PDB file of N, CA and C in Angstrom:
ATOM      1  N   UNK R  59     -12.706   3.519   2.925  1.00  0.00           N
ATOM      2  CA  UNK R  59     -13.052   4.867   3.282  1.00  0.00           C
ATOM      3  C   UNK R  59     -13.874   4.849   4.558  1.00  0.00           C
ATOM      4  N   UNK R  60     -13.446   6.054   5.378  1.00  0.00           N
ATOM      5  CA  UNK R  60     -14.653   6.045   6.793  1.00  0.00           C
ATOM      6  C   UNK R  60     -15.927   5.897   6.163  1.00  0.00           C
ATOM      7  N   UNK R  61     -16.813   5.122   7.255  1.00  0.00           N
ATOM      8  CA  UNK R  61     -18.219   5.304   7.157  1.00  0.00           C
ATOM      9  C   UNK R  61     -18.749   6.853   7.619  1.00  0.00           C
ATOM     10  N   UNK R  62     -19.489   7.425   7.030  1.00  0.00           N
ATOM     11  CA  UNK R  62     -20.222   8.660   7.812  1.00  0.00           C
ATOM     12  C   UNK R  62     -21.222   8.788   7.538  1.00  0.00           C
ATOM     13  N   UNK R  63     -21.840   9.159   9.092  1.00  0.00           N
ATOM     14  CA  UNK R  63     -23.756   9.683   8.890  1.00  0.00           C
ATOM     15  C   UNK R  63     -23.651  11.053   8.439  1.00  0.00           C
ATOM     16  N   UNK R  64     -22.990  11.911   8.230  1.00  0.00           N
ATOM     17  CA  UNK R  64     -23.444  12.886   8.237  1.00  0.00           C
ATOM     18  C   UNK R  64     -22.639  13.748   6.741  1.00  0.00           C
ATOM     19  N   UNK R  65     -23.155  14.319   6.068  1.00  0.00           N
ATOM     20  CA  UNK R  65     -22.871  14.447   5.052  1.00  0.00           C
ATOM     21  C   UNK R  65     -21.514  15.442   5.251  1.00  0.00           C
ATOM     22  N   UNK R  66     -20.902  15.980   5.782  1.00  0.00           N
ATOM     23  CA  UNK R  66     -19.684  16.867   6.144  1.00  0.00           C
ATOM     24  C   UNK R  66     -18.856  15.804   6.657  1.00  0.00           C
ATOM     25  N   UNK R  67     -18.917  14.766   7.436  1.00  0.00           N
ATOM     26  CA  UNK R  67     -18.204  13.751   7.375  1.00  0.00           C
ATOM     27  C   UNK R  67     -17.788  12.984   6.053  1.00  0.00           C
ATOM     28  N   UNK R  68     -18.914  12.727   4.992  1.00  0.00           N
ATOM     29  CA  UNK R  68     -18.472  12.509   4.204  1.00  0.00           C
ATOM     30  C   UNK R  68     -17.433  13.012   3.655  1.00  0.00           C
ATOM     31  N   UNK R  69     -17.756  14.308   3.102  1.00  0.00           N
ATOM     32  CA  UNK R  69     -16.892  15.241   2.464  1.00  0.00           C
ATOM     33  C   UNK R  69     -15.513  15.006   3.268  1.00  0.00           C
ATOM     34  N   UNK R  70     -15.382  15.020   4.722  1.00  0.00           N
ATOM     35  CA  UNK R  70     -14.194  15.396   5.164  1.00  0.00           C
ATOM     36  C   UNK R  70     -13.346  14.239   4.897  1.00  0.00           C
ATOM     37  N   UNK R  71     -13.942  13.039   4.520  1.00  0.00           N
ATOM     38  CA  UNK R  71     -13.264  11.492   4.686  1.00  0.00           C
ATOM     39  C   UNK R  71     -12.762  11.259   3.000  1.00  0.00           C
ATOM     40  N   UNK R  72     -13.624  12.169   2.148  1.00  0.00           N
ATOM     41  CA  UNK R  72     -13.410  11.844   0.587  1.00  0.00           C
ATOM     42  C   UNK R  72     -12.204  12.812   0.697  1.00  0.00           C
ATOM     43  N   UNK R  73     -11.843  13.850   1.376  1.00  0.00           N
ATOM     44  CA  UNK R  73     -10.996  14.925   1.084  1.00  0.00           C
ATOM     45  C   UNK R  73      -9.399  14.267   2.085  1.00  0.00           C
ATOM     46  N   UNK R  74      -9.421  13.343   2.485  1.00  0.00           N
ATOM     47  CA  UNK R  74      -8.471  12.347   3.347  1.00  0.00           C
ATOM     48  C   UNK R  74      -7.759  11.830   2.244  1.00  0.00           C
ATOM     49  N   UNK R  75      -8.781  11.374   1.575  1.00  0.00           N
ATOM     50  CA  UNK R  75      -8.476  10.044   0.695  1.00  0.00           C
ATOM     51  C   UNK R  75      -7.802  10.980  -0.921  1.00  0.00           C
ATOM     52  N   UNK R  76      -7.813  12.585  -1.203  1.00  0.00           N
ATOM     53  CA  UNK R  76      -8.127  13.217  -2.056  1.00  0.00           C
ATOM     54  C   UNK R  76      -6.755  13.121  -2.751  1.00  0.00           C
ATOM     55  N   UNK R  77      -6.137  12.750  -4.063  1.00  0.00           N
ATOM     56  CA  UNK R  77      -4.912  12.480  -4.440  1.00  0.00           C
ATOM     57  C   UNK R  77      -4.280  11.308  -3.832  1.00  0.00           C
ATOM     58  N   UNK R  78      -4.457  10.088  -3.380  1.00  0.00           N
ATOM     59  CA  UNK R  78      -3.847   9.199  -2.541  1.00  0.00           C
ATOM     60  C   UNK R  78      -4.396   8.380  -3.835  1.00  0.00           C
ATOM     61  N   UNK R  79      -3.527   7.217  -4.176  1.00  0.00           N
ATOM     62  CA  UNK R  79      -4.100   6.203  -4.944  1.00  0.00           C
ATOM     63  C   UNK R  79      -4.723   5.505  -3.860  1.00  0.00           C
ATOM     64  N   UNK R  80      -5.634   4.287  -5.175  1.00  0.00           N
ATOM     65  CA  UNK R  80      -6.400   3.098  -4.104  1.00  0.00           C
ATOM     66  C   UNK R  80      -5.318   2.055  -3.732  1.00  0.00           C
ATOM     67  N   UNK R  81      -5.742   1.716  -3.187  1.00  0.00           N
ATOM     68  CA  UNK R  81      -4.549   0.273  -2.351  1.00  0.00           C
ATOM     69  C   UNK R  81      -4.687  -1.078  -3.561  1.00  0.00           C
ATOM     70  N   UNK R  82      -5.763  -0.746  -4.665  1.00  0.00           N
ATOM     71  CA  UNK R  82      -5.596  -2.020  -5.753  1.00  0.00           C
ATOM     72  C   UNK R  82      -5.461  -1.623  -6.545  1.00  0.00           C
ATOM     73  N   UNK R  83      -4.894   0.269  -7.065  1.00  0.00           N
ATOM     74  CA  UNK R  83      -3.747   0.585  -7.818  1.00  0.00           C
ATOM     75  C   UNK R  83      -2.702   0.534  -7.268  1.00  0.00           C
ATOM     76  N   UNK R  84      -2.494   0.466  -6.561  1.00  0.00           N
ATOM     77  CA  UNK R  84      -0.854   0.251  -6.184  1.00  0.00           C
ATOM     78  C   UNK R  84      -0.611  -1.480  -6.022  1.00  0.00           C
ATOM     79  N   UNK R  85      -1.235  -2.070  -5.289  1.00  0.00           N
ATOM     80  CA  UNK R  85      -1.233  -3.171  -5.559  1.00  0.00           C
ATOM     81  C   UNK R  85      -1.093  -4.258  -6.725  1.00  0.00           C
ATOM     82  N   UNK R  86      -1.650  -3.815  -7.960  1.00  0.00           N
ATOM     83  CA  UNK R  86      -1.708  -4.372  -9.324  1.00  0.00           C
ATOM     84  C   UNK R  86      -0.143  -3.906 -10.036  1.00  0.00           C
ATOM     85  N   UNK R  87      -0.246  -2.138  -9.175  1.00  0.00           N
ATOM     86  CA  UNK R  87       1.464  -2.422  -9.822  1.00  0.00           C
ATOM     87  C   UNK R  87       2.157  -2.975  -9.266  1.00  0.00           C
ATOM     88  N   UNK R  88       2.437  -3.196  -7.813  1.00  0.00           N
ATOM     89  CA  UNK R  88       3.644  -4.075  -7.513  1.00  0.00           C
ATOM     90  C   UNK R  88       3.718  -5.327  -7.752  1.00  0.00           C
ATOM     91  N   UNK R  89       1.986  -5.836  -8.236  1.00  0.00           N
ATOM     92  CA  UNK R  89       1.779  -7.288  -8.436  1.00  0.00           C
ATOM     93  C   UNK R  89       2.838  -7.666  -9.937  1.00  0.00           C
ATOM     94  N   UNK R  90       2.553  -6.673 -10.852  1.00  0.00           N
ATOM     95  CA  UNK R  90       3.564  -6.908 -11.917  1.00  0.00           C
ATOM     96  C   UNK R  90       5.019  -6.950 -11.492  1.00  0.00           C
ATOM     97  N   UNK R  91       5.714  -6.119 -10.780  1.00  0.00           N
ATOM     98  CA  UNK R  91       7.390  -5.931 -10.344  1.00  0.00           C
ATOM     99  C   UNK R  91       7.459  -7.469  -9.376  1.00  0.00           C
ATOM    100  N   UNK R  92       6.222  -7.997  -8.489  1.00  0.00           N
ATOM    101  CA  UNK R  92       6.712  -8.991  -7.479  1.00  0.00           C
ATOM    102  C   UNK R  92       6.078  -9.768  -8.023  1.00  0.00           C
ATOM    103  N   UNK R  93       5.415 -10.451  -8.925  1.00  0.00           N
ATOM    104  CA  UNK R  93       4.184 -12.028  -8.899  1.00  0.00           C
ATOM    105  C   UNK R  93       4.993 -13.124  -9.344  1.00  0.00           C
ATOM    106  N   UNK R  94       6.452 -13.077  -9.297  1.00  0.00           N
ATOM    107  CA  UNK R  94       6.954 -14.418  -9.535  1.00  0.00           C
ATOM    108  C   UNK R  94       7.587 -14.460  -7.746  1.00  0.00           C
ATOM    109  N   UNK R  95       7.413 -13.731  -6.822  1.00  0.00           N
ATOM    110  CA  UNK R  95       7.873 -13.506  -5.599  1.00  0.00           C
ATOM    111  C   UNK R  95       6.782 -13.647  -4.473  1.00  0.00           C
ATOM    112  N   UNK R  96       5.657 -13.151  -4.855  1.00  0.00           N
ATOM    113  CA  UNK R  96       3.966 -13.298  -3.796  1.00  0.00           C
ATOM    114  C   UNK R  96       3.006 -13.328  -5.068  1.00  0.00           C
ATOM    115  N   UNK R  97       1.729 -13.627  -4.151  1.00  0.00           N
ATOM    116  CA  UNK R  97       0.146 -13.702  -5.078  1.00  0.00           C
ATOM    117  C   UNK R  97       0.355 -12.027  -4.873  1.00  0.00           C
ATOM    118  N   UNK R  98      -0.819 -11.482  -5.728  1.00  0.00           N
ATOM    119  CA  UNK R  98      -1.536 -10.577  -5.672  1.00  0.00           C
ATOM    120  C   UNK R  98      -2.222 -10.084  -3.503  1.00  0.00           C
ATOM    121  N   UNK R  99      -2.790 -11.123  -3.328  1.00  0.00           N
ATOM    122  CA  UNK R  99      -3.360 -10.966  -1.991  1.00  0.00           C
ATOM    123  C   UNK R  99      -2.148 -11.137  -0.896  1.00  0.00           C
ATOM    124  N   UNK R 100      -0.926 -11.316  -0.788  1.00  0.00           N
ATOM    125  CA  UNK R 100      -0.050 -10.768   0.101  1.00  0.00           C
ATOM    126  C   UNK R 100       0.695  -9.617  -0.168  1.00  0.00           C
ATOM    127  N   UNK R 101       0.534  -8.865  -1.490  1.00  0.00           N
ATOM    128  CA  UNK R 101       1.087  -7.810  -2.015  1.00  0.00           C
ATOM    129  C   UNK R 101      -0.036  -6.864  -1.370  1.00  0.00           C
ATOM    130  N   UNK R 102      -1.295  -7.121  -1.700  1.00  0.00           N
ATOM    131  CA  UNK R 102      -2.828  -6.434  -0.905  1.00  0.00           C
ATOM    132  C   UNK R 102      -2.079  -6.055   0.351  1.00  0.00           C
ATOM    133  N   UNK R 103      -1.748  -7.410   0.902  1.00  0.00           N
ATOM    134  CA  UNK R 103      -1.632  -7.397   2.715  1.00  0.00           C
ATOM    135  C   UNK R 103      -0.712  -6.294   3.303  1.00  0.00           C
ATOM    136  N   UNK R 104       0.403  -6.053   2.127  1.00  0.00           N
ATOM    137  CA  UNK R 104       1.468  -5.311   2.485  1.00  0.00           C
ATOM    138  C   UNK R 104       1.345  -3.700   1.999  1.00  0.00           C
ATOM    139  N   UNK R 105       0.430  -3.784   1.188  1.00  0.00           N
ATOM    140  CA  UNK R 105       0.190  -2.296   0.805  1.00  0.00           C
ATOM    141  C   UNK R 105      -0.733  -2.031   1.664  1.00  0.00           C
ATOM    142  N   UNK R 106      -1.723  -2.503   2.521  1.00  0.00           N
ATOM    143  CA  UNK R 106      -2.763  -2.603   3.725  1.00  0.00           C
ATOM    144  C   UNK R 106      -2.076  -1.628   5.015  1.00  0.00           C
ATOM    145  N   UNK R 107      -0.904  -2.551   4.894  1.00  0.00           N
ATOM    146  CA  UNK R 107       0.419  -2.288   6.192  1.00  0.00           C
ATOM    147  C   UNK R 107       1.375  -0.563   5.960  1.00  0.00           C
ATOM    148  N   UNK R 108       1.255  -0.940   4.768  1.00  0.00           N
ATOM    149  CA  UNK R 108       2.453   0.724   4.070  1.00  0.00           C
ATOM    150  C   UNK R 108       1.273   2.194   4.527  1.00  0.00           C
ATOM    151  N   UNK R 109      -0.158   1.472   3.752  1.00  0.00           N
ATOM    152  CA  UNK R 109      -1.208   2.570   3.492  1.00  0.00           C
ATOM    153  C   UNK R 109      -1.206   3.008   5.160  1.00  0.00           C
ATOM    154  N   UNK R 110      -1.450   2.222   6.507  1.00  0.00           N
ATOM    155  CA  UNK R 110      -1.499   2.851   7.549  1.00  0.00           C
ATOM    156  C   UNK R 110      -0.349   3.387   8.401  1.00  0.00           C
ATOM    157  N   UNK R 111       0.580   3.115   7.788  1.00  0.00           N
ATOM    158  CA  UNK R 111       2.193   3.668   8.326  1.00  0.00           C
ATOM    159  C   UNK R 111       2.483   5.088   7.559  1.00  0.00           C
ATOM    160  N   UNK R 112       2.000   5.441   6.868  1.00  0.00           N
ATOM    161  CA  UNK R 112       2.074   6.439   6.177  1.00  0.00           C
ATOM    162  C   UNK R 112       1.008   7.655   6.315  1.00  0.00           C
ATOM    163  N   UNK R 113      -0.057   6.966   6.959  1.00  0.00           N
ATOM    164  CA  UNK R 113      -1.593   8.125   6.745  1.00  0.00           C
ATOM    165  C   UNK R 113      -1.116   9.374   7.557  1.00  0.00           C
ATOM    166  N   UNK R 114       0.002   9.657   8.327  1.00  0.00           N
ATOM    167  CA  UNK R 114       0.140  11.298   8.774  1.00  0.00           C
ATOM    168  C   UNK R 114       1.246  11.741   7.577  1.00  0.00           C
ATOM    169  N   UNK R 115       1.283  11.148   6.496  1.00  0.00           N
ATOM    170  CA  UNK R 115       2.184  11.548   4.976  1.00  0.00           C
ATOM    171  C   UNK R 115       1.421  12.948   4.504  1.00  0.00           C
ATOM    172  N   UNK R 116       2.076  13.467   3.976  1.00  0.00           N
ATOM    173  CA  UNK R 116       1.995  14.783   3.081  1.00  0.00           C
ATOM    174  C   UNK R 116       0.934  14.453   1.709  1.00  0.00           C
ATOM    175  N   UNK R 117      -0.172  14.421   1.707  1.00  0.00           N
ATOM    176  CA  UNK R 117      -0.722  14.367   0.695  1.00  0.00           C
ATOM    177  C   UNK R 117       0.467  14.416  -0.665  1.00  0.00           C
ATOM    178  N   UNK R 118       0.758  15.338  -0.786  1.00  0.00           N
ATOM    179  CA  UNK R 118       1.974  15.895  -2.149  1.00  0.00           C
ATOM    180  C   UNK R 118       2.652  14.689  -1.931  1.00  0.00           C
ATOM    181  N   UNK R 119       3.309  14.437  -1.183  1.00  0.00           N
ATOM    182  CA  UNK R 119       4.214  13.438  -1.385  1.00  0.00           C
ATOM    183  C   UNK R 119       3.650  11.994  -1.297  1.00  0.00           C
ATOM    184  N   UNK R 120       2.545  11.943  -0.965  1.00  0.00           N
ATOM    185  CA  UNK R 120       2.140   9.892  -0.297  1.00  0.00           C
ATOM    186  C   UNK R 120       2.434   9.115  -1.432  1.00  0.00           C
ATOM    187  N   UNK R 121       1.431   9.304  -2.762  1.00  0.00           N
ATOM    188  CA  UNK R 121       2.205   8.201  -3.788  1.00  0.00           C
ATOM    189  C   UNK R 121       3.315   7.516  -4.067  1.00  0.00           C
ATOM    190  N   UNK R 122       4.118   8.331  -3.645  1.00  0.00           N
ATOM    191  CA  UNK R 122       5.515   8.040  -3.889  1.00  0.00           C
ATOM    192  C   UNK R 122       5.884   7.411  -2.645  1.00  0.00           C
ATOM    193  N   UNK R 123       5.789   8.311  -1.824  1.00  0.00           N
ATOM    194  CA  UNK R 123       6.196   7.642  -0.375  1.00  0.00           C
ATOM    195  C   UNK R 123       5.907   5.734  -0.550  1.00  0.00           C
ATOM    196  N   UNK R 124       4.462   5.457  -1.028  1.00  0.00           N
ATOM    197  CA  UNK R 124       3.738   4.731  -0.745  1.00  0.00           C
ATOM    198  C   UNK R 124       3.718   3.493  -1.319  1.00  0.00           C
ATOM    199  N   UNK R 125       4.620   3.533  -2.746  1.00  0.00           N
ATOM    200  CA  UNK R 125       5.103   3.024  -3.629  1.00  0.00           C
ATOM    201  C   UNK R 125       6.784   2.603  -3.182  1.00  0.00           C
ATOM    202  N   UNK R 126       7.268   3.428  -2.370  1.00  0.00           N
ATOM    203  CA  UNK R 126       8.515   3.374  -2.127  1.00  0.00           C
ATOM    204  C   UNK R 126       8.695   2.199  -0.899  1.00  0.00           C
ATOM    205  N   UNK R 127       7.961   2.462   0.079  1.00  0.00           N
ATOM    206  CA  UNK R 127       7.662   2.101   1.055  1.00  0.00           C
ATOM    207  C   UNK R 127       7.552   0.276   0.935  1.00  0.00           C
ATOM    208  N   UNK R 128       6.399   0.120  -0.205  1.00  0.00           N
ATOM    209  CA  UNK R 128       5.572  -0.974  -0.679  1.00  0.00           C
ATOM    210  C   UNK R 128       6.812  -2.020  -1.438  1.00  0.00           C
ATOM    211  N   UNK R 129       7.288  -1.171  -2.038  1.00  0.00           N
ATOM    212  CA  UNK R 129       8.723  -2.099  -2.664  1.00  0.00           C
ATOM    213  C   UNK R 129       9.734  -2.299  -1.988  1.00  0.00           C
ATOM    214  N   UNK R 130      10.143  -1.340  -1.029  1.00  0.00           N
ATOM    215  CA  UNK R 130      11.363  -1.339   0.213  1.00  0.00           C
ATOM    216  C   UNK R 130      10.588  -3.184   1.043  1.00  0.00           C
ATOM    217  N   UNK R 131       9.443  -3.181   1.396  1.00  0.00           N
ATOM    218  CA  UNK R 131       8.975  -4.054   2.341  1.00  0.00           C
ATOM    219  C   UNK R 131       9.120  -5.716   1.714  1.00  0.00           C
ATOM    220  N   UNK R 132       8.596  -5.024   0.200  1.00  0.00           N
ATOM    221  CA  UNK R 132       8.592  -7.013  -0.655  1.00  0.00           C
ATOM    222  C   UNK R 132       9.949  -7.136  -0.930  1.00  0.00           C
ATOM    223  N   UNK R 133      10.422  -6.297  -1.076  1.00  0.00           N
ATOM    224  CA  UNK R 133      12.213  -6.731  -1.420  1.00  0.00           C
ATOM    225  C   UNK R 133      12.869  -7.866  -0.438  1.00  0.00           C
ATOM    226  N   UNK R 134      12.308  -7.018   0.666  1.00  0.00           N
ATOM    227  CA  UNK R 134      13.571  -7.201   2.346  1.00  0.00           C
ATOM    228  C   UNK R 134      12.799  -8.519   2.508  1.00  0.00           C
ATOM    229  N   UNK R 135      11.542  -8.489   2.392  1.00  0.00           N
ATOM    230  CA  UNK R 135      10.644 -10.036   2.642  1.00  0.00           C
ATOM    231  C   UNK R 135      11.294 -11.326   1.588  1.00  0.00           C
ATOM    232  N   UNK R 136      11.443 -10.879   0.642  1.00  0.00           N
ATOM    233  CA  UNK R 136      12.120 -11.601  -0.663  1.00  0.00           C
ATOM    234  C   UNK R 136      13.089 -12.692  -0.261  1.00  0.00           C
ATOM    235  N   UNK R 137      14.191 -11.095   0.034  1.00  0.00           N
ATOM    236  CA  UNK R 137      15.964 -11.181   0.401  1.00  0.00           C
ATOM    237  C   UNK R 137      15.841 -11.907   1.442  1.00  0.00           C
ATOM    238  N   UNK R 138      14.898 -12.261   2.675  1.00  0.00           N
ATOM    239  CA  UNK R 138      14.822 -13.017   4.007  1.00  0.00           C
ATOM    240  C   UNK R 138      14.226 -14.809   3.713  1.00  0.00           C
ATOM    241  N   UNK R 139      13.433 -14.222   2.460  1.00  0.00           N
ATOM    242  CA  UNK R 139      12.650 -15.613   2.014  1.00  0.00           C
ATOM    243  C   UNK R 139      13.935 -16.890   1.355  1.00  0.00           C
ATOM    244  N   UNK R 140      15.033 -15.617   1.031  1.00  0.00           N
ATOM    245  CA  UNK R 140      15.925 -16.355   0.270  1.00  0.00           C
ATOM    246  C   UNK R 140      16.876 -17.251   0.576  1.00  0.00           C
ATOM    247  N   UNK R 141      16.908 -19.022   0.378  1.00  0.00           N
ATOM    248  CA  UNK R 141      17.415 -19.894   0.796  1.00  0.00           C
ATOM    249  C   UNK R 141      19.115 -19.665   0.866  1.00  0.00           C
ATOM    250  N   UNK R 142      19.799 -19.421   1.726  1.00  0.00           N
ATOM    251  CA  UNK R 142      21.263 -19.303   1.815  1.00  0.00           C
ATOM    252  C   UNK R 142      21.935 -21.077   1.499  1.00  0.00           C
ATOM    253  N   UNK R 143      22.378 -20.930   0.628  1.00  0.00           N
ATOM    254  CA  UNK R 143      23.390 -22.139   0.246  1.00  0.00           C
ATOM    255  C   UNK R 143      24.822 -22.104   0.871  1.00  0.00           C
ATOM    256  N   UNK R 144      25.202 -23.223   1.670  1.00  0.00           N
ATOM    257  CA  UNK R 144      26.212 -23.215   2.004  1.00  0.00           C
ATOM    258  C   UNK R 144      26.907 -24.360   1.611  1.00  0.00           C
ATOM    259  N   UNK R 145      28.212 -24.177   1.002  1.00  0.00           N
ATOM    260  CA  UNK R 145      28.991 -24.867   0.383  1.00  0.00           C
ATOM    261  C   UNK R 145      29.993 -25.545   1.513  1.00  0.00           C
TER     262      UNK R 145
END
């Protein structure tokens, strides 16, 4: 969250953040769908990456967006990680 001196800053930085999950709820869930694929702390890294690609998102919509986003990214990282066998 921004730092602020001034108490209306506060408010304005809690009201940013207002309906958006935290980045280690979303994180803990994708850690369950990906942890045989990354740790926990490169799943962090990538929801780090989604959370600032998204911050001009629609409040109403970010969760989802954000979640969508977060699984679109570990997939494609996965599918690239994945050793091609050639016969």
């Amino acid at each position: 969250m921004i730092e602020a001196r001034y108490p209306i800053e506060r408010e304005m930085a809690g009201a940013a953040d207002a309906g958006r999950p935290s980045s280690a709820d979303v994180s803990e869930r994708m850690f369950l769908e990906f942890r045989d694929s990354y740790d926990l702390h490169e799943i962090s890294d990538v929801v780090q990456e989604c959370r600032a690609a998204l911050k001009h998102a629609p409040a109403h919509s970010y969760p989802a967006l954000l979640e969508a986003l977060v699984r679109e990214r570990l997939s494609a990282l996965a599918v690239a990680a994945t050793p091609v066998s050639v016969l």
